[in-house]
Each structure stands twice: as structure tokens, then as C-alpha cells.
Coordinates of C-alpha atoms and ligand atoms in Angstrom, one line a residue:
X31 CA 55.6 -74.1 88.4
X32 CA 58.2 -74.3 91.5
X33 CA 60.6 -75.9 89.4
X34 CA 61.4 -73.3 86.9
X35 CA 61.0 -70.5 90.0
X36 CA 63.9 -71.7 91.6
X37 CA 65.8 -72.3 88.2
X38 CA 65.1 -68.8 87.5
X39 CA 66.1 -67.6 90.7
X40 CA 69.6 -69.2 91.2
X41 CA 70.1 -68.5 87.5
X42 CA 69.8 -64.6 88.6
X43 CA 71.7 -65.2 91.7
X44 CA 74.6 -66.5 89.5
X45 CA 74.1 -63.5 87.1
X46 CA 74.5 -61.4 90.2
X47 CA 77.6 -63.5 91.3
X48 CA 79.3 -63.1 87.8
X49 CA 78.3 -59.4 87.1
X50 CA 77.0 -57.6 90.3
X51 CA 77.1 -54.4 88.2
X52 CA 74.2 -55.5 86.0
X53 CA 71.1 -52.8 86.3
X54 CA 67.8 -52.5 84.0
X55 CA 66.3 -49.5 82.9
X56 CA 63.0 -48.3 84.1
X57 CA 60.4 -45.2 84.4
X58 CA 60.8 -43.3 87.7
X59 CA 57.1 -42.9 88.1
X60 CA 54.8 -42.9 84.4
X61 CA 55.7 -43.0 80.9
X62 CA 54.1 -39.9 80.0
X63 CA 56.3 -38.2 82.7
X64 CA 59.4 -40.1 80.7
X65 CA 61.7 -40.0 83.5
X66 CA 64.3 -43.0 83.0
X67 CA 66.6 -44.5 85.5
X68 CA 69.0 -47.3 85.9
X69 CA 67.8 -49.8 88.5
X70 CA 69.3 -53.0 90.4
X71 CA 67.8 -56.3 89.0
X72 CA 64.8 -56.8 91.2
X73 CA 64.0 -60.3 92.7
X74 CA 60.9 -60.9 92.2
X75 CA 61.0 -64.5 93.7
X76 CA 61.9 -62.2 97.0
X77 CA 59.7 -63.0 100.4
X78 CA 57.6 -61.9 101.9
X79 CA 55.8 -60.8 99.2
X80 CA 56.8 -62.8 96.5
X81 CA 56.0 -62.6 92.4
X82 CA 55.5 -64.6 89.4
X83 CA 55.7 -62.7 86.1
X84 CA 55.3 -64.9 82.7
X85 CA 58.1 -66.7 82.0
X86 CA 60.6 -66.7 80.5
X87 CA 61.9 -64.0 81.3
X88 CA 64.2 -61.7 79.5
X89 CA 67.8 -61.2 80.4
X90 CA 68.5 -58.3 82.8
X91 CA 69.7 -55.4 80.6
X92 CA 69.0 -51.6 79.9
X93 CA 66.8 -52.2 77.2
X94 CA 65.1 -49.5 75.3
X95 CA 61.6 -48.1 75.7
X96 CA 59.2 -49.6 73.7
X97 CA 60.5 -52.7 73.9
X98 CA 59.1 -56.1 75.6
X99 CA 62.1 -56.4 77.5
X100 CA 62.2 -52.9 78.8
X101 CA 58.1 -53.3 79.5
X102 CA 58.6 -56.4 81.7
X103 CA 61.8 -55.1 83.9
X104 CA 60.0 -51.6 84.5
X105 CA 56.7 -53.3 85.7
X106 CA 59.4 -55.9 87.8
X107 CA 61.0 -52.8 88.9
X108 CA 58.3 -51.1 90.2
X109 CA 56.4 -53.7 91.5
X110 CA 59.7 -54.8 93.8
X111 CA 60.4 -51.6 94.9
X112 CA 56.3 -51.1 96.4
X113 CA 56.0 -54.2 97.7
X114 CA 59.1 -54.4 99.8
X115 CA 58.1 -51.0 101.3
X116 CA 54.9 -52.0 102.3
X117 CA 56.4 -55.4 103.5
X118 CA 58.2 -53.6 105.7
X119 CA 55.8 -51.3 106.9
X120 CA 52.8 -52.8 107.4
X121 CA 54.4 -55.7 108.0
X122 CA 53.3 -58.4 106.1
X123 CA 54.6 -61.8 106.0
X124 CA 52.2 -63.1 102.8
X125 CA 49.7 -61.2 100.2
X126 CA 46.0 -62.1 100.9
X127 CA 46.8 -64.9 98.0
X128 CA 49.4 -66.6 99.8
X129 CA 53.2 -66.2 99.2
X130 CA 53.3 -65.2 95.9
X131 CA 50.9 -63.0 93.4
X132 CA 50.8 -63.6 90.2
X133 CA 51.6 -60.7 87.2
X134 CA 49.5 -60.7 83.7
X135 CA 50.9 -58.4 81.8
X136 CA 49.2 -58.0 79.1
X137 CA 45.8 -59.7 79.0
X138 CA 44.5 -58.2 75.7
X139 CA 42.8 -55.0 74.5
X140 CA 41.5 -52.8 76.9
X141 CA 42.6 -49.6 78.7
X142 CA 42.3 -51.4 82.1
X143 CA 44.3 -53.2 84.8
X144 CA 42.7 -54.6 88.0
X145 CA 43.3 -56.7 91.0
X146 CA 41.1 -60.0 91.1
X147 CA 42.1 -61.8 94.1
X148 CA 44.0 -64.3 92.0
X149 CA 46.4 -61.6 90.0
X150 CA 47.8 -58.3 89.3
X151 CA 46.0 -58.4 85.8
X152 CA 47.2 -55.4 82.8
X153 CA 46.1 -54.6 79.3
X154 CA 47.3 -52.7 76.1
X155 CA 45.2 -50.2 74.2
X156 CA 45.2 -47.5 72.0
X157 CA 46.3 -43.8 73.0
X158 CA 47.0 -40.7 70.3
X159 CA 50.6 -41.6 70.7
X160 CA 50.3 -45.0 69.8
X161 CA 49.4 -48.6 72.0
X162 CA 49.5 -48.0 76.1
X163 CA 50.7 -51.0 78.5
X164 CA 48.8 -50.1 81.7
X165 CA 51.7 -52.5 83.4
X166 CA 54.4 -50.2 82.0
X167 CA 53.6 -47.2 84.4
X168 CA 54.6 -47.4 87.5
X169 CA 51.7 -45.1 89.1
X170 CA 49.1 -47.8 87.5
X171 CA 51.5 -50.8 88.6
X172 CA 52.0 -49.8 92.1
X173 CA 48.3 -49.0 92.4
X174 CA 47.2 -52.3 91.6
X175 CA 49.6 -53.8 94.2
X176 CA 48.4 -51.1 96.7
X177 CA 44.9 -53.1 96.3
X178 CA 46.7 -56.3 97.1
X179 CA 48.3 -54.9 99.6
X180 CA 45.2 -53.5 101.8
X181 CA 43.4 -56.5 101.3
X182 CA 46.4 -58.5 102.6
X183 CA 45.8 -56.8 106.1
X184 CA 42.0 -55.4 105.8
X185 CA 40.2 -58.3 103.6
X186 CA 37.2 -57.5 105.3
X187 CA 37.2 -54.1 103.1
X188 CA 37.0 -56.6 100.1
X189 CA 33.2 -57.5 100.1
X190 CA 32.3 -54.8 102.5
X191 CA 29.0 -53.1 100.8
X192 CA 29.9 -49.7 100.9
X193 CA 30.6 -46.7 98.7
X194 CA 33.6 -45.4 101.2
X195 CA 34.9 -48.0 101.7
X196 CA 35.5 -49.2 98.1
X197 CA 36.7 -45.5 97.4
X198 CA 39.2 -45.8 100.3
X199 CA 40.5 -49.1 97.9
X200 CA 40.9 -46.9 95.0
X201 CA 42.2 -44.3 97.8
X202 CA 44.8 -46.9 98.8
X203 CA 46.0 -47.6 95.3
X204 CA 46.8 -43.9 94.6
X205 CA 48.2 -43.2 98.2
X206 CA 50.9 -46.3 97.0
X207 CA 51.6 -45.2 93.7
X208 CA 53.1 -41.8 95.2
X209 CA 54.5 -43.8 98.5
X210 CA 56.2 -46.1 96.3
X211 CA 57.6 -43.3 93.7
X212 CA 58.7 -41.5 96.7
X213 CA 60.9 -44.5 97.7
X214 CA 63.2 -43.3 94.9
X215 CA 66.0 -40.6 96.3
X216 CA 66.3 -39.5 92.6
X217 CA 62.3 -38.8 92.3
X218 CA 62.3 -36.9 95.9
X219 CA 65.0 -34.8 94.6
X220 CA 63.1 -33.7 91.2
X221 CA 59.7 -33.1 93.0
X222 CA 61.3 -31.2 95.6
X223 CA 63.0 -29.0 93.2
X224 CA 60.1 -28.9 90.7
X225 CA 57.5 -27.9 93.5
X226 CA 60.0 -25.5 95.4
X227 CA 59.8 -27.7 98.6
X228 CA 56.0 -27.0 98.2
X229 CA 55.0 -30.5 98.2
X230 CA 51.1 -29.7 97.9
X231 CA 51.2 -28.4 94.0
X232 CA 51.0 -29.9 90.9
X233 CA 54.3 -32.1 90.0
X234 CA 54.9 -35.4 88.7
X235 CA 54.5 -37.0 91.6
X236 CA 50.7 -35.8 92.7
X237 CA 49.7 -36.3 88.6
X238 CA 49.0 -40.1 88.9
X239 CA 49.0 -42.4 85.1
X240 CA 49.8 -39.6 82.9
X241 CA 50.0 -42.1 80.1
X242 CA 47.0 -43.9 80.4
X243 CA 45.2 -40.7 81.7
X244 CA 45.9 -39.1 77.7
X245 CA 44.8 -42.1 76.3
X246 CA 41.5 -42.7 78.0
X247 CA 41.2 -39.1 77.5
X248 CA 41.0 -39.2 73.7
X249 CA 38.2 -41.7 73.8
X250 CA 36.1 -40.2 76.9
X251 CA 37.4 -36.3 77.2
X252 CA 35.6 -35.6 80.3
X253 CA 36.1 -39.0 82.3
X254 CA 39.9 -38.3 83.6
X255 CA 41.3 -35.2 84.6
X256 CA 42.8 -32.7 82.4
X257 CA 46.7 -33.6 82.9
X258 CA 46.8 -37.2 84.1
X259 CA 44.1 -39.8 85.0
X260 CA 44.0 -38.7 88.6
X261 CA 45.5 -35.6 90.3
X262 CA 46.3 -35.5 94.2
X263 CA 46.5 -32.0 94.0
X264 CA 42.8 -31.3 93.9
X265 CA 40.0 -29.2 96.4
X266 CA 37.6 -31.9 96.8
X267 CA 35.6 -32.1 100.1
X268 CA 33.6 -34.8 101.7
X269 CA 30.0 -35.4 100.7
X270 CA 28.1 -38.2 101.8
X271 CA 28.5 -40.4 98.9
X272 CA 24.8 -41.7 99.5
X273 CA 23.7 -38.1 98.3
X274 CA 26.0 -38.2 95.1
X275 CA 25.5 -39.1 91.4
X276 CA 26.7 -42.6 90.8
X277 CA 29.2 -40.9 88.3
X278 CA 29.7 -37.5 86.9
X279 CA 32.4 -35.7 84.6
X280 CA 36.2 -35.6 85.6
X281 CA 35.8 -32.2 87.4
X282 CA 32.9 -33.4 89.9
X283 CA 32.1 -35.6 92.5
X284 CA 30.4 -39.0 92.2
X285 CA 29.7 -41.7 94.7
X286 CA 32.2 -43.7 92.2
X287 CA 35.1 -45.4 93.7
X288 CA 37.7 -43.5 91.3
X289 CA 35.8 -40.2 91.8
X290 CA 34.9 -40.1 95.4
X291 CA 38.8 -41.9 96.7
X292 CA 40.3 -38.3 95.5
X293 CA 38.7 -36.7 98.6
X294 CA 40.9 -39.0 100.5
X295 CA 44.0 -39.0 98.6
X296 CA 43.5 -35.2 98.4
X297 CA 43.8 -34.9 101.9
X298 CA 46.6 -37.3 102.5
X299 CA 48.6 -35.6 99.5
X300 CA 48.0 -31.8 101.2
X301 CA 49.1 -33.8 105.0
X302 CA 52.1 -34.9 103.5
X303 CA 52.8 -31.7 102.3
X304 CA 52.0 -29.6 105.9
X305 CA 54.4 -31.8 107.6
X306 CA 56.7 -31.9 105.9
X307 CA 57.2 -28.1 105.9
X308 CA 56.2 -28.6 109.4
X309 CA 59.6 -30.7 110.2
X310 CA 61.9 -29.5 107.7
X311 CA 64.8 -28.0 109.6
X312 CA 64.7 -25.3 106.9
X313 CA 61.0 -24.9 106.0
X314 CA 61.4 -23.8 102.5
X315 CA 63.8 -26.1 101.3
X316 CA 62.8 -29.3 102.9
X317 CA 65.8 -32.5 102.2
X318 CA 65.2 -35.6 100.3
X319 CA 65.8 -37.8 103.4
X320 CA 63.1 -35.4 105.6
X321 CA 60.9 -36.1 102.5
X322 CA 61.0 -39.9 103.1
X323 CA 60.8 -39.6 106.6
X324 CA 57.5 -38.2 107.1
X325 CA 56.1 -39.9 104.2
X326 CA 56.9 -43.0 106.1
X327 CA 55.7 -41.5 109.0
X328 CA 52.2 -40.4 107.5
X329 CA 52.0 -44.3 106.0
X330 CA 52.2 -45.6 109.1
X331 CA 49.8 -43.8 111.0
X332 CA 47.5 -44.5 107.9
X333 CA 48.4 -48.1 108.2
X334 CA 47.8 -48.7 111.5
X335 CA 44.5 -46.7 112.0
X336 CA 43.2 -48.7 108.8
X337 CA 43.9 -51.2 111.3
X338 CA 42.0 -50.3 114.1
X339 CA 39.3 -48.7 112.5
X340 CA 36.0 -50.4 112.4
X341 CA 33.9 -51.2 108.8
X342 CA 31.4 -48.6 108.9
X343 CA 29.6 -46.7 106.6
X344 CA 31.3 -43.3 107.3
X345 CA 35.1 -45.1 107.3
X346 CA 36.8 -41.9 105.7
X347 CA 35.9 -40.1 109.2
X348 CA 36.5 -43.7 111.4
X349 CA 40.3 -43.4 109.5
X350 CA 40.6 -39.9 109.8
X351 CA 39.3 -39.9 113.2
X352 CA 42.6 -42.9 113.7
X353 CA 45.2 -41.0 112.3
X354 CA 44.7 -38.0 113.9
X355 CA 44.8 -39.8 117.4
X356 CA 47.8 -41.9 116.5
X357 CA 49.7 -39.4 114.9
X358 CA 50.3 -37.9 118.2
X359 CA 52.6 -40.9 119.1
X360 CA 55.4 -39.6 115.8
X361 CA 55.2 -36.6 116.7
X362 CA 53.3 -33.4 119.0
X363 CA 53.0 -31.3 115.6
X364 CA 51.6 -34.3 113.7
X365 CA 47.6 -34.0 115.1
X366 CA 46.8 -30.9 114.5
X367 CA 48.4 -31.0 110.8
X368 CA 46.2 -33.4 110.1
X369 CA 43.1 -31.9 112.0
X370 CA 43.3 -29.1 110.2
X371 CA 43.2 -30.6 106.5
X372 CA 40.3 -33.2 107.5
X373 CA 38.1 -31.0 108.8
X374 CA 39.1 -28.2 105.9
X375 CA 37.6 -31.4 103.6
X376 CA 34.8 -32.2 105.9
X377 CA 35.8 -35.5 106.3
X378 CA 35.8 -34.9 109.7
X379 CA 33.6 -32.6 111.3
X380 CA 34.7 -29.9 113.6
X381 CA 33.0 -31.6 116.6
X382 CA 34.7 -34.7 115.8
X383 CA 38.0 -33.5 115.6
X384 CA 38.2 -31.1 119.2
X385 CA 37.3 -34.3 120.5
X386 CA 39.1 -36.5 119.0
X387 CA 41.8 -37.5 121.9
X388 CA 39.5 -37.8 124.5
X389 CA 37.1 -40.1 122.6
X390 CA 39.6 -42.4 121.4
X391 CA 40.7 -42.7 125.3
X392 CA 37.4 -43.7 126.3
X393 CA 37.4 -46.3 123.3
X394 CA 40.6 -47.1 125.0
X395 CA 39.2 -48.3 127.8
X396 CA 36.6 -50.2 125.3
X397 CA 36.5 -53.6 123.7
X398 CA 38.0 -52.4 120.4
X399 CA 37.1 -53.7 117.4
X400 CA 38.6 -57.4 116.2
X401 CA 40.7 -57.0 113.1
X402 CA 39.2 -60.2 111.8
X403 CA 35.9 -59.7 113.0
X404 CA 33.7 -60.8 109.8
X405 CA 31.1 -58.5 108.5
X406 CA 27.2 -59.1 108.9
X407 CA 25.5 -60.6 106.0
X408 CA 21.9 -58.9 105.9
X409 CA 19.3 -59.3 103.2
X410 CA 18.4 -56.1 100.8
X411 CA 14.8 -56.6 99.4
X412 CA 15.4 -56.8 96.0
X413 CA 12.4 -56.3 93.7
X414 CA 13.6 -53.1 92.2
X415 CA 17.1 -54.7 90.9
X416 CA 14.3 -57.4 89.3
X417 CA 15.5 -60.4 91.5
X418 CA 12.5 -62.3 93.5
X419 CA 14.6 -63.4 96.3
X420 CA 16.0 -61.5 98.6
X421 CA 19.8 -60.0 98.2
X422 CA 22.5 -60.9 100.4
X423 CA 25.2 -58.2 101.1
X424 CA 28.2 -57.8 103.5
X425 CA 27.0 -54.9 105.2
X426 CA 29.6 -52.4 107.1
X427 CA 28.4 -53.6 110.0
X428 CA 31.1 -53.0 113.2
X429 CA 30.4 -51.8 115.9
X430 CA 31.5 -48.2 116.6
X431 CA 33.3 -47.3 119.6
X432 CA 34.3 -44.4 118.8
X433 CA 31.5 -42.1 116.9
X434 CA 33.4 -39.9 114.6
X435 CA 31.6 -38.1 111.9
X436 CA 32.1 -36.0 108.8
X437 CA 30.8 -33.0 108.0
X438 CA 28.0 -31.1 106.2
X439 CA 28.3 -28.2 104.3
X440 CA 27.2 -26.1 106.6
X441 CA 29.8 -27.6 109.0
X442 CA 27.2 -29.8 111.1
X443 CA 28.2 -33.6 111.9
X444 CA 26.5 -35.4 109.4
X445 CA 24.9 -38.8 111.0
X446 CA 26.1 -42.1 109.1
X447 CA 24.4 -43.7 107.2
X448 CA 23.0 -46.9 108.9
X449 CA 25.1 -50.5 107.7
X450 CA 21.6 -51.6 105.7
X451 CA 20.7 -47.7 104.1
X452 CA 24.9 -47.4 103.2
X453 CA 24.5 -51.6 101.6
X454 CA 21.0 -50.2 99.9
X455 CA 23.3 -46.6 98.0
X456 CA 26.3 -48.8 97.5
X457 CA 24.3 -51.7 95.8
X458 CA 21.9 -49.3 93.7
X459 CA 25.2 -47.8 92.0
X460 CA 26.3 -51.2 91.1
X461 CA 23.3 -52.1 89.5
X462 CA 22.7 -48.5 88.0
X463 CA 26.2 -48.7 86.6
X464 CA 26.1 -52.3 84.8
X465 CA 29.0 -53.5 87.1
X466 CA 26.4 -56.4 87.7
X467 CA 27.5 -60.4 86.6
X468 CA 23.5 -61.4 87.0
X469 CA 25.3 -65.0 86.7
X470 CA 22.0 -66.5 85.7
X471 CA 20.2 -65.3 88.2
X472 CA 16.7 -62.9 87.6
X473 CA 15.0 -63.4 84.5
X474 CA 16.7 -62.1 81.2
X475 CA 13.5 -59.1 80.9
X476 CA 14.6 -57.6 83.7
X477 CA 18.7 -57.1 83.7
X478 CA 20.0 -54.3 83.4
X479 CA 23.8 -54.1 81.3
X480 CA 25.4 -51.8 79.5
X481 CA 26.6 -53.8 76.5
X482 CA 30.4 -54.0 77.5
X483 CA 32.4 -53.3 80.3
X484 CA 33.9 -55.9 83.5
X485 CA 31.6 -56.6 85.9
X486 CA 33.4 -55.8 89.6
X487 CA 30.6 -58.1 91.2
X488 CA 28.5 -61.4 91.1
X489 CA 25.7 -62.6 92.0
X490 CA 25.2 -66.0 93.3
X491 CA 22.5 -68.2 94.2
X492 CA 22.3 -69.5 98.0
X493 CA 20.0 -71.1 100.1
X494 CA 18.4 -68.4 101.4
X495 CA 19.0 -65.6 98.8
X496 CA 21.0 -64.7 96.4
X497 CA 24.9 -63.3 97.5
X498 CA 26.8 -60.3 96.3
X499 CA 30.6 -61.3 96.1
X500 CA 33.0 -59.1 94.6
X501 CA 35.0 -60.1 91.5
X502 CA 37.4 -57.5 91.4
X503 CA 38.7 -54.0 92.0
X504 CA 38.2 -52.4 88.2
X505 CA 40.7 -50.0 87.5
X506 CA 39.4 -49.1 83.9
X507 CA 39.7 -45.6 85.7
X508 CA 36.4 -44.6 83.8
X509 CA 33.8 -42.4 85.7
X510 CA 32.2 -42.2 82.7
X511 CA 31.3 -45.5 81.5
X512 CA 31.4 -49.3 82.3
Ligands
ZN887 ZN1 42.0 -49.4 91.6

């Protein structure tokens, strides 16, 4: 395998050397948003956070649409560009998987892509306009890689058993597909003029997977929204997921990861927008290079109070509760921008956010949190899922230093959820929704499947139980079915 890496590599080093001109074509941000540009060759033997796509691979050129060629430098493209932001950012030195990640393109028939823990894996399928490569878009690539990313500095959010939690994941994925887009000065030019300088409305930018969002909607009308898979322009507030359906049409809430992370990405989409008209020298015509400033900004408070927040049950208020606290430290009109969209969401209650700097203080002054403090394993009973010994989850189980809380509808705190009651909600879903590998375990009379569909977890006799682990974060991107 290293062999042919480093082949590869001084092979493209040459090319450089011999014809430093040399650029490949790629999508700005989706296919069905059909913006082309002419790129650089990416490296994508490039540390920190290294690659390896299928080899061989094709000769750097502007190749046309449609084609192989042009599929495999787009998804190169794109995947470069992300990474080395959030290389840089974060930082990171290696992915959760070591130096390198491996890219599957195109792993059969399906209208899929997920991120296993051993790859970044993509599918083909059928759409009205003719066969979809979920690697092709840039939205759907850059998502995956936003999963890789977060569990290259937060792995404890990987097994944690908790329905915020894995919607913050999906969250996460989305907030880097438009991070990543934005890294493109051409990109922040269009949205800028498309939107007005009103970064909060509907533009190519907050419509995430177009493509793949038209072609999941001809089989499943209601499970995607109506102009893209997922829109980050959208009014969703915070309800305690534990009170949701475990999926519901498009237009609704669930307590599903894809449903439920648009409260999040809702509110980071309509913060990036506030500040930005908040530090635009002219507020109605905001530049390109303030554009990439506070986005930058905003993903470094996110990044660092992912950080420092502790695995709970109510982690949408614990980040939340971060962010606005850190924020102060870019800049004195920062807090209340954000403040004011959290608790417009409910994801933080009003209580939680007047009181926000003095409570983090007093956590100051606190043993904070480890960042690689493991997660409590604690033992579900399990009869109702048909098992006979008792089920072992990771259970969102940090302390809390710092009690920040969402809101209700009628604007009072809403208590979390204990660590065992949020493992109980989170763990009925998955069962509930066929996302279950029984692996052998129960008795055949009493599993529960859904005929077809990837499982995101397994389960897997122990000792003293039988553990939950987590195979995946499914990107299939379907409320409505498995
Ligand atoms: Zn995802």
C-alpha cells in the first residue's frame, strides 16, 4: 500500500514541477447547484490529515461532468479543501483512524454515504435525472469528513447513547459542508450577491445535497425537504428529543439524527448570519473576506466549546451554553448574537443564558471536565427489546459543572433527562427503527427488522451483558425509512 503512495505522490510532485499550471475541474458546492470551477491539483497524500482514494488514479485534467475522472478529482477536491481547514482549526495532527482515511467511492447501489470508523464510504443510485454519486457533491463529501473530523477530537460522542448527541454528529456534518464551501472566495462572492448580504435566506449555500436531496425525493416525497435534502435556513426550535416521534415527514420534527441536527445547524446558519451583519463595516453589503472571517470565527468557538463541554443528555444547551461564554473572547458583540438565537430556538433557556458568564466562571474555578474522560457503561433492562440479559450502553454520563438547560415551550428550563432515561429514548429509537445488527444475539421470534436498510449499531455478547457499539454514522439521509 505505501509503495505505490509515495509513487503516486512524487509522480504528482513532478507533474507539478513540469506544469505548475495544471488545474482539475470541480463543483463549487453540489451538482444540482452546477456551479463549476477550476481548482489546483489537491494532494491528497497531504498531512495531517492524509487520504487514500482507489488507485490508480486518473491524470490531473479538467475533465467533463459525468465522467469518472471528473467524479474522482471533485470528490479529491473537495475533500482537500475541508480537511485542511479543519486541520488547521481544530488543530489536528491525525483523523481518529490514524494518518490517513480511506475514500470508497462508489461501494454499489444505494442512495447513501456514511462514515464507519475505517472509511469515508459513497454509493450511486438512481435519481429522475439519471444515476447520483453521493461522493460527487461536495455538501454530501464534506459532511462525511465533518463526521471524521469530530470524532477525531470528541470520540467519546461516537458510542455516546444519546439522541443529541448523535444529532449534533449529523449537526457537525452539515455545519462542514457550508464551512468548507465557504472556504471558496468564488462561492462567498455568489452567496453574498444571491442573498443581498443577508446571509440567513435561502441560497446555495444553506440548501445542503441538492442532488441527492431530488433523487431521494422521487422515491420518498416527504423524507427530504422540498429544495435539497437538508435546508439551514429553517424555524425549527428545540424539543426534548425524548418527547419526539422517532421519525416524522420532512417538515417536522423527530428525535432522528437528520431531523432533530437541523435545530442546531439552524441556529448556527442564522448566528453566522447576525454576525456577520454585526461586523460588516457596511452592514448591508458585507465583503467576501469579512464573510470568512467570522465564519472562522463562529467555527472556532464551536470547536472549542465541543471541547469543553461535557457528554450529557441535554449537549445542544452544554454547547450552546460554551459558545456563548467563549465567544466573548473574539469579540464583545459576539455573546449576545448568539444568546439571542439560542434562546429564540429554545435550545437554551432564558435562565440559562442571563447567566451564562457567571456560571461558567464558577465552573472556572471547577475541576472541568477531562476531554478523554471515558463514558459510563450502565446496564438497560432489556426485556422489551426481547434480549434476556441485560443491555450495555455508553451512557452520557459526565459530570455537569455547569447546569445549562434548554427550554420548554412555555419558556421554562426543561430538566435533562437523566444519562440512564436519555440511554433508555435513544436506544428505544434504535430498536423501533430497525437500525439494530441483533448479531446473533435474542432469539430469532423476537427481532424486530425492517427488511432492508444499514444497521448504525451492533450488538455484542459480553460477560456480563450484551454491548451496544456503534457501526456507523448512516447518512442514507432518510427520516422516513431504514
Ligand atoms: Zn451524517
Amino acid at each position: 500500500m505505501r509503495k505505490p503512495k509515495s509513487k503516486k505522490s512524487a509522480r504528482k510532485v513532478a507533474a507539478r514541477a513540469e506544469a505548475p499550471d495544471i488545474t482539475i475541474r470541480a463543483w463549487e458546492d453540489d451538482p444540482g447547484s452546477g456551479v463549476l470551477g477550476d481548482r489546483p491539483v489537491p494532494d491528497l497524500a497531504q498531512r495531517p490529515l492524509a487520504y487514500v482514494f482507489p488507485r490508480p488514479a486518473p491524470r490531473p485534467a479538467a475533465y467533463q461532468p459525468g465522467t469518472p475522472e471528473f467524479r474522482y478529482w471533485t470528490t479529491a477536491e473537495a475533500l482537500r479543501r475541508g480537511a485542511d481547514f479543519w486541520a488547521n482549526l481544530v488543530p489536528l495532527s491525525k483523523w481518529e483512524v490514524g494518518p490517513a482515511l480511506k475514500v470508497l467511492l462508489d461501494e454499489g447501489e444505494d442512495l447513501n454515504a456514511f462514515y464507519d470508523r475505517k472509511a469515508l464510504n459513497f454509493f450511486h443510485g438512481p435519481s429522475p435525472q439519471g444515476t447520483v454519486f453521493s461522493a460527487e457533491s461536495p455538501d454530501v463529501a464534506c459532511h462525511e469528513m465533518g463526521h471524521a473530523i469530530l470524532d477525531s477530537f470528541k470520540p467519546q460522542l461516537w458510542d455516546a447513547a444519546s439522541n443529541e448527541v448523535a444529532a449534533f454528529h449529523e449537526s457537525f456534518g452539515d455545519m462542514s459542508a457550508i464551512l468548507s464551501a465557504l472556504q471558496l472566495p468564488s462561492l462567498r462572492t455568489a452567496i453574498l450577491s444571491d442573498t443581498g448580504g443577508h446571509l440567513f435566506r435561502n441560497s446555495r449555500l444553506s440548501r445542503l445535497a441538492e442532488q441527492l436531496g431530488d433523487a431521494i425525493r422521487a422515491q420518498n416525497p416527504d423524507a427530504v425537504d422540498p429544495d435539497c435534502l437538508r435546508n439551514a435556513v429553517n424555524s425549527f426550535t428545540y424539543e426534548d428529543p425524548i418527547d419526539l416521534p422517532p421519525f416524522a415527514p420532512a417538515r417536522e420534527l423527530s428525535s432522528e439524527a437528520h431531523s432533530f441536527s437541523r435545530v442546531f445547524t439552524g441556529a448556527f446558519f442564522e448566528s453566522l448570519g447576525s454576525m456577520l451583519t454585526a461586523e460588516a463595516a457596511t452592514p448591508s453589503a458585507p465583503t467576501s473576506q469579512e464573510l470568512l472571517a467570522v465564519a472562522t470565527d463562529l467555527a472556532k468557538i464551536l470547536v472549542q466549546a465541543v471541547q469543553e463541554a461535557p457528554v450529557v443528555p441535554n449537549w445542544f444547551a452544554q454547547v450552546a451554553a460554551g459558545m456563548v461564554q467563549i465567544a466573548g473572547s473574539f469579540d464583545a458583540k459576539y455573546p449576545a448574537i448568539l444568546k439571542g438565537v439560542f434562546v429564540k430556538r429554545s435550545i437554551l433557556s432564558l435562565d440559562t443564558a442571563t447567566s451564562v458568564a457567571a456560571l461558567h466562571r464558577s465552573m472556572a474555578a471547577t475541576a472541568a471536565p477531562k476531554d478523554a474522560e471515558p463514558l459510563a457503561e450502565i446496564a438497560l433492562a432489556s426485556r422489551h427489546y426481547g434480549l434476556e440479559r441485560p443491555l450495555l450502553v455508553k451512557a452520557a454520563s459526565h459530570a455537569r459543572p455547569f447546569a445549562a438547560t434548554a427550554a420548554a415551550p412555555d419558556a421554562s428550563p426543561i430538566d435533562p433527562a437523566s444519562a440512564a432515561t436519555a440511554a433508555k429514548g435513544f436506544v428505544d429509537d434504535l430498536f423501533r427503527s430497525g437500525h439494530i445488527d441483533y448479531n446473533g444475539t435474542g432469539t430469532p421470534e423476537t427481532r424486530i427488522a425492517h427488511g432492508r436498510g444499514l444497521h448504525t449499531h451492533r450488538l455484542v455478547p459480553r460477560a456480563n451483558g450484551i454491548r451496544l457499539e456503534r457501526k456507523l454514522f448512516n447518512c442514507g439521509f432518510c427520516c422516513g425509512g431504514p
